[in-house]
Short mmCIF file of C-alpha atoms in Angstrom, two decimals:
data_model
loop_
_atom_site.label_atom_id
_atom_site.label_comp_id
_atom_site.label_asym_id
_atom_site.label_seq_id
_atom_site.Cartn_x
_atom_site.Cartn_y
_atom_site.Cartn_z
CA MET A 1 105.09 73.52 123.33
CA GLY A 2 103.22 76.14 123.30
CA PHE A 3 101.98 78.16 120.43
CA LYS A 4 104.56 80.29 118.92
CA GLU A 5 103.52 84.04 118.76
CA LEU A 6 104.23 88.18 117.47
CA TYR A 7 107.68 89.63 118.40
CA PRO A 8 107.23 92.28 119.75
CA PRO A 9 106.77 95.28 118.01
CA VAL A 10 109.28 97.33 115.70
CA GLU A 11 108.62 100.96 113.98
CA PRO A 12 110.52 100.83 110.76
CA TYR A 13 113.72 102.54 110.08
CA ASP A 14 112.67 103.39 106.49
CA HIS A 15 109.48 105.32 104.97
CA GLY A 16 109.02 106.58 101.74
CA MET A 17 106.04 107.63 98.28
CA LEU A 18 107.20 105.39 94.96
CA ALA A 19 106.54 107.23 91.58
CA VAL A 20 104.87 103.89 89.91
CA GLY A 21 103.27 105.79 87.02
CA ASP A 22 100.48 106.50 86.22
CA GLY A 23 100.12 109.55 88.61
CA ASN A 24 100.40 106.39 91.40
CA GLU A 25 102.33 106.74 94.19
CA ILE A 26 103.01 103.98 96.80
CA TYR A 27 103.26 104.51 100.43
CA TRP A 28 106.77 101.81 101.51
CA GLU A 29 107.92 101.65 104.52
CA THR A 30 111.69 98.86 105.82
CA CYS A 31 111.89 97.19 109.61
CA GLY A 32 114.03 94.59 111.30
CA ASP A 33 117.64 95.35 109.78
CA PRO A 34 118.80 96.92 107.36
CA ASP A 35 121.57 93.72 106.14
CA GLY A 36 118.70 90.92 107.27
CA ALA A 37 117.09 88.33 104.73
CA PRO A 38 114.56 90.42 102.54
CA VAL A 39 111.20 89.38 103.08
CA VAL A 40 107.90 90.91 101.19
CA PHE A 41 104.73 91.54 102.97
CA VAL A 42 101.59 90.98 101.01
CA HIS A 43 98.72 93.04 102.59
CA GLY A 44 94.96 91.82 101.70
CA GLY A 45 91.93 93.10 100.02
CA PRO A 46 92.47 94.18 97.98
CA GLY A 47 92.59 97.61 99.19
CA GLY A 48 93.40 96.44 103.39
CA GLY A 49 96.35 98.74 103.29
CA VAL A 50 99.25 97.54 105.72
CA LEU A 51 99.32 97.51 109.99
CA PRO A 52 101.64 97.94 112.46
CA GLY A 53 101.44 94.41 113.64
CA PHE A 54 101.75 92.61 110.29
CA ARG A 55 105.62 93.48 111.45
CA ARG A 56 106.22 91.75 113.39
CA TYR A 57 105.61 88.51 111.82
CA PHE A 58 109.03 88.11 111.38
CA ASP A 59 112.30 88.23 113.49
CA PRO A 60 113.73 92.10 114.00
CA ALA A 61 116.75 91.07 113.69
CA ALA A 62 117.15 88.60 110.65
CA TYR A 63 114.55 90.38 108.32
CA ARG A 64 115.05 93.80 105.98
CA VAL A 65 110.89 93.86 106.72
CA VAL A 66 109.54 95.42 103.99
CA LEU A 67 105.85 96.41 104.10
CA PHE A 68 104.02 98.65 101.42
CA ASP A 69 100.36 100.14 100.15
CA GLN A 70 98.80 98.68 97.18
CA ARG A 71 97.49 101.75 94.23
CA ASN A 72 94.87 103.68 95.50
CA CYS A 73 93.99 102.69 99.33
CA GLY A 74 95.82 102.68 102.86
CA ARG A 75 99.02 105.52 102.31
CA SER A 76 100.16 105.44 98.95
CA LEU A 77 98.93 108.09 96.35
CA PRO A 78 96.18 109.24 95.14
CA HIS A 79 93.66 107.54 97.56
CA ALA A 80 90.22 105.32 96.40
CA SER A 81 88.02 107.53 97.91
CA GLY A 82 89.08 110.77 96.18
CA PRO A 83 87.60 111.68 92.35
CA ASP A 84 90.77 111.29 90.35
CA VAL A 85 92.08 108.23 90.26
CA ALA A 86 92.72 106.66 86.86
CA TRP A 87 91.24 102.96 87.81
CA GLU A 88 91.70 101.57 84.43
CA ALA A 89 95.51 101.84 86.36
CA ASN A 90 94.51 99.45 89.00
CA THR A 91 95.31 95.67 87.85
CA THR A 92 96.81 93.11 89.28
CA PRO A 93 99.41 93.36 86.74
CA HIS A 94 99.78 97.00 87.57
CA LEU A 95 99.83 95.60 91.07
CA VAL A 96 102.83 92.63 89.79
CA ALA A 97 104.61 96.13 88.06
CA ASP A 98 104.61 98.32 91.07
CA MET A 99 106.16 95.07 93.60
CA GLU A 100 109.02 94.98 90.60
CA ALA A 101 109.81 98.64 90.97
CA LEU A 102 109.99 99.09 94.17
CA ARG A 103 112.36 95.80 94.54
CA GLU A 104 114.82 97.30 92.40
CA HIS A 105 114.24 100.32 93.90
CA LEU A 106 115.53 98.80 97.51
CA GLY A 107 118.52 97.49 95.89
CA ILE A 108 117.53 94.19 96.67
CA GLU A 109 118.25 90.95 94.80
CA ARG A 110 115.73 88.36 95.75
CA TRP A 111 113.05 88.15 98.71
CA LEU A 112 111.02 85.93 100.63
CA VAL A 113 106.46 86.35 99.76
CA PHE A 114 104.46 87.04 102.66
CA GLY A 115 101.30 87.43 101.53
CA GLY A 116 97.96 86.76 102.81
CA SER A 117 94.44 85.96 101.76
CA TRP A 118 94.13 87.99 98.70
CA GLY A 119 97.77 88.80 99.67
CA THR A 120 98.03 85.04 98.94
CA THR A 121 96.29 86.82 95.60
CA LEU A 122 98.74 88.78 94.51
CA GLY A 123 102.05 87.17 96.17
CA LEU A 124 101.47 84.30 93.50
CA ALA A 125 100.22 87.24 90.41
CA TYR A 126 103.37 88.12 91.51
CA GLY A 127 106.30 84.80 91.82
CA GLN A 128 104.54 82.99 88.88
CA ALA A 129 105.54 86.63 87.18
CA HIS A 130 109.55 87.02 88.91
CA PRO A 131 110.41 83.62 90.23
CA GLU A 132 113.59 84.80 89.85
CA ARG A 133 113.29 87.29 91.77
CA VAL A 134 111.62 85.11 95.23
CA THR A 135 113.60 82.77 97.70
CA GLY A 136 110.34 81.44 99.68
CA PHE A 137 106.02 81.95 100.31
CA VAL A 138 104.79 81.69 103.06
CA LEU A 139 101.15 82.09 102.26
CA ARG A 140 98.01 81.89 104.77
CA GLY A 141 94.45 82.10 103.96
CA VAL A 142 94.34 80.71 100.40
CA TYR A 143 92.48 83.96 97.95
CA LEU A 144 92.59 82.04 94.63
CA ALA A 145 89.86 84.84 92.34
CA ARG A 146 89.30 82.18 90.31
CA PRO A 147 84.74 83.50 90.18
CA GLU A 148 83.34 80.51 91.50
CA ASP A 149 85.33 81.72 94.49
CA GLU A 150 83.06 85.16 93.81
CA ALA A 151 80.35 84.24 93.89
CA TRP A 152 80.61 81.92 96.74
CA THR A 153 81.32 85.14 98.57
CA PHE A 154 78.73 87.74 97.00
CA GLY A 155 76.70 85.15 95.66
CA PRO A 156 73.11 84.11 97.54
CA THR A 157 73.68 80.63 96.97
CA GLY A 158 77.36 79.82 99.61
CA LEU A 159 77.72 82.28 102.86
CA ALA A 160 75.51 83.53 102.62
CA ARG A 161 73.37 80.66 103.95
CA LEU A 162 75.54 80.10 106.18
CA PHE A 163 75.59 83.82 107.41
CA PRO A 164 71.38 85.24 106.04
CA ASP A 165 72.25 87.87 109.57
CA GLU A 166 74.55 88.79 107.30
CA TRP A 167 73.73 89.01 104.51
CA ALA A 168 70.59 90.23 105.14
CA PRO A 169 71.58 94.04 105.67
CA PHE A 170 73.95 93.61 102.52
CA ARG A 171 71.55 92.18 100.46
CA GLY A 172 68.37 94.79 101.78
CA HIS A 173 71.26 97.85 100.02
CA ILE A 174 70.08 97.09 97.10
CA PRO A 175 66.51 97.29 96.18
CA GLU A 176 65.28 94.35 94.71
CA ALA A 177 64.48 94.97 91.50
CA GLU A 178 69.15 95.11 91.15
CA ARG A 179 69.57 92.25 92.79
CA ASP A 180 70.37 90.24 89.72
CA ASP A 181 73.09 91.40 90.22
CA LEU A 182 73.94 92.43 93.36
CA VAL A 183 78.54 93.26 92.69
CA ALA A 184 77.47 95.87 89.56
CA ALA A 185 74.24 97.63 91.70
CA TYR A 186 77.04 98.14 94.52
CA GLY A 187 79.44 98.89 91.53
CA ARG A 188 77.26 102.00 90.08
CA ARG A 189 76.72 103.11 94.57
CA LEU A 190 80.29 102.98 95.26
CA PHE A 191 81.21 104.79 92.56
CA ASP A 192 78.31 108.17 92.80
CA ALA A 193 79.70 111.76 93.78
CA ASP A 194 77.39 111.23 95.85
CA PRO A 195 79.54 110.66 100.14
CA ALA A 196 75.61 110.47 101.09
CA VAL A 197 75.25 107.69 98.52
CA HIS A 198 79.04 106.12 98.46
CA LEU A 199 79.29 106.10 101.60
CA ALA A 200 76.11 104.31 102.71
CA ALA A 201 77.64 101.53 100.30
CA ALA A 202 81.05 101.16 101.30
CA LYS A 203 79.90 100.00 105.39
CA ALA A 204 76.78 97.83 103.56
CA TRP A 205 79.93 96.30 101.58
CA LEU A 206 82.35 96.11 104.38
CA GLY A 207 79.85 95.40 107.37
CA TRP A 208 79.19 92.18 105.20
CA GLU A 209 83.37 91.61 103.57
CA LEU A 210 83.98 91.66 107.65
CA SER A 211 81.45 88.79 108.56
CA ALA A 212 82.71 85.63 109.27
CA ASN A 213 86.68 85.76 109.67
CA THR A 214 87.05 84.34 112.89
CA LEU A 215 85.67 80.91 113.20
CA VAL A 216 83.91 82.59 116.47
CA PRO A 217 81.35 85.26 114.96
CA ALA A 218 82.68 88.50 116.51
CA PRO A 219 80.89 92.07 114.53
CA PRO A 220 82.76 93.85 112.86
CA PRO A 221 85.44 96.44 113.21
CA THR A 222 84.43 100.18 115.28
CA GLY A 223 85.60 102.94 114.47
CA LEU A 224 86.88 102.31 110.65
CA ASP A 225 87.54 105.45 108.83
CA ASP A 226 85.10 106.96 106.12
CA ARG A 227 87.91 107.38 103.04
CA LEU A 228 89.04 103.58 104.74
CA LEU A 229 85.86 101.98 104.69
CA VAL A 230 84.85 104.28 101.29
CA ALA A 231 88.59 102.99 99.04
CA MET A 232 88.55 99.25 100.40
CA ALA A 233 84.97 98.69 99.05
CA ARG A 234 85.52 100.35 95.90
CA ILE A 235 88.69 98.95 94.96
CA GLN A 236 86.92 95.44 96.29
CA GLN A 237 84.16 95.90 93.47
CA HIS A 238 86.33 96.96 90.95
CA TYR A 239 88.19 94.11 91.09
CA LEU A 240 85.52 91.94 91.67
CA GLY A 241 83.95 93.24 88.76
CA HIS A 242 87.22 92.20 86.00
CA ASP A 243 87.49 88.95 87.58
CA SER A 244 90.65 89.93 89.51
CA PHE A 245 92.62 90.41 86.13
CA LEU A 246 94.57 87.20 86.46
CA GLY A 247 92.78 86.10 82.74
CA ASP A 248 94.11 82.36 83.09
CA GLY A 249 93.86 81.69 87.22
CA LEU A 250 96.77 81.36 89.90
CA LEU A 251 96.58 77.05 90.07
CA ALA A 252 97.08 77.36 85.21
CA GLY A 253 100.44 79.14 86.71
CA VAL A 254 102.04 76.93 89.89
CA ASP A 255 105.02 75.16 87.73
CA ARG A 256 106.63 78.62 87.53
CA ILE A 257 107.00 78.49 91.37
CA ARG A 258 107.85 74.18 92.36
CA HIS A 259 110.96 74.76 92.61
CA LEU A 260 110.64 76.89 95.09
CA PRO A 261 110.38 76.79 99.26
CA ALA A 262 107.14 77.40 100.02
CA VAL A 263 104.20 76.90 102.91
CA ILE A 264 100.96 77.29 103.12
CA VAL A 265 98.19 77.76 105.90
CA HIS A 266 94.76 77.54 105.96
CA GLY A 267 91.44 77.13 108.55
CA ARG A 268 89.99 74.24 108.93
CA TYR A 269 86.86 76.35 109.17
CA ASP A 270 87.95 79.59 107.24
CA MET A 271 84.16 80.06 106.30
CA LYS A 272 85.18 84.07 103.93
CA CYS A 273 87.61 81.53 101.01
CA PRO A 274 86.95 77.67 101.42
CA VAL A 275 90.45 75.50 102.57
CA GLU A 276 88.99 73.79 98.89
CA GLN A 277 91.05 76.78 97.50
CA ALA A 278 94.02 75.96 99.76
CA TRP A 279 93.79 72.70 98.42
CA ALA A 280 93.78 72.43 95.06
CA LEU A 281 96.68 74.51 95.70
CA HIS A 282 98.63 72.35 97.14
CA LEU A 283 97.09 69.91 94.77
CA ALA A 284 98.20 71.63 91.47
CA TRP A 285 101.82 72.36 94.28
CA PRO A 286 102.23 69.19 96.03
CA GLU A 287 106.13 70.07 96.90
CA ALA A 288 104.50 72.81 99.61
CA GLU A 289 104.27 72.20 103.02
CA PHE A 290 100.96 72.15 103.92
CA HIS A 291 99.00 72.80 106.41
CA ILE A 292 95.52 72.84 107.86
CA VAL A 293 94.81 74.57 111.43
CA GLU A 294 91.47 72.58 112.54
CA ASP A 295 90.04 74.86 114.86
CA ALA A 296 90.65 78.80 113.19
CA GLY A 297 88.14 80.24 110.71
CA HIS A 298 90.04 83.41 107.98
CA ALA A 299 92.16 85.77 110.95
CA SER A 300 95.41 84.89 111.20
CA THR A 301 95.69 86.29 114.53
CA GLU A 302 94.04 82.56 115.58
CA PRO A 303 96.05 80.40 118.09
CA GLY A 304 97.17 77.68 115.51
CA THR A 305 97.55 79.77 112.27
CA LEU A 306 100.23 82.35 114.04
CA HIS A 307 101.42 79.92 115.28
CA HIS A 308 102.26 77.99 111.23
CA ILE A 309 102.92 81.94 110.76
CA ILE A 310 105.45 82.35 112.82
CA GLU A 311 107.44 78.85 112.80
CA ALA A 312 107.91 79.55 108.72
CA THR A 313 109.18 82.69 109.60
CA ASP A 314 112.41 81.77 112.02
CA ARG A 315 111.96 78.28 109.80
CA PHE A 316 112.65 80.89 105.99
CA ARG A 317 115.20 83.12 108.25
CA PRO A 318 119.64 82.70 107.27
#
């Protein structure tokens, strides 16, 4: 039997901006069947935004697919590349509240939560805050955002030891005297008012952050808009600098959602988010269906990972 593949491209049948407080508006769109089973897609990053390909994980004849750009990224306003962002109002609890406000705005009683990478983090946080509003979960490339997970990606003794050639320009962008805390040093540059300073820092940050997503290392995508680079780097640094605003962490709250059906999919050779994170979630949530994809990294588009994703969304269809 062959691998399952993406559904054909589909366009939104509705979209809009939702005011969520603190001067923020989030972009949202819906596609598929207006009377279908509701599912919300939670994008990664943080700060990544929605892409058209994300609509294709779901059967458009069966699902009412809701996608949205999290605060200050994508088409949401104000944009993190600009000067008018209230950063104290961009936290994980704020993003959870935005999801709940969007659910209410769209008149949805309960929905399936689909998250990838940072989207698993936010999806789990939302589910633990509002379990009565969730029908189930599909979680791909689990990121628990524990201190040790952040240290793995942005510290000198984790991922850097596997990708020293990719790490060198990231580390080298910061003067030696400031390298004891690279995340803080990047923050000073990413939030500098001078475009020459913050754009150069964003390019160095994303050059590292976008590495190691696939099993075979691939060059970072080219042609990315400068506004996108600055926004994503700023939002990521903001969250890393505050332990992702998760308090006691996600594993402590799994008991609130263990009664809900879930599928967890993770690449064995995911370097960005080592499989131990998915394993820890599996141990805390043994009732969830768990798949380790033996020949995959972090990306959702690798054939084995994509197969399990589509298999899961097909299984949750009414």
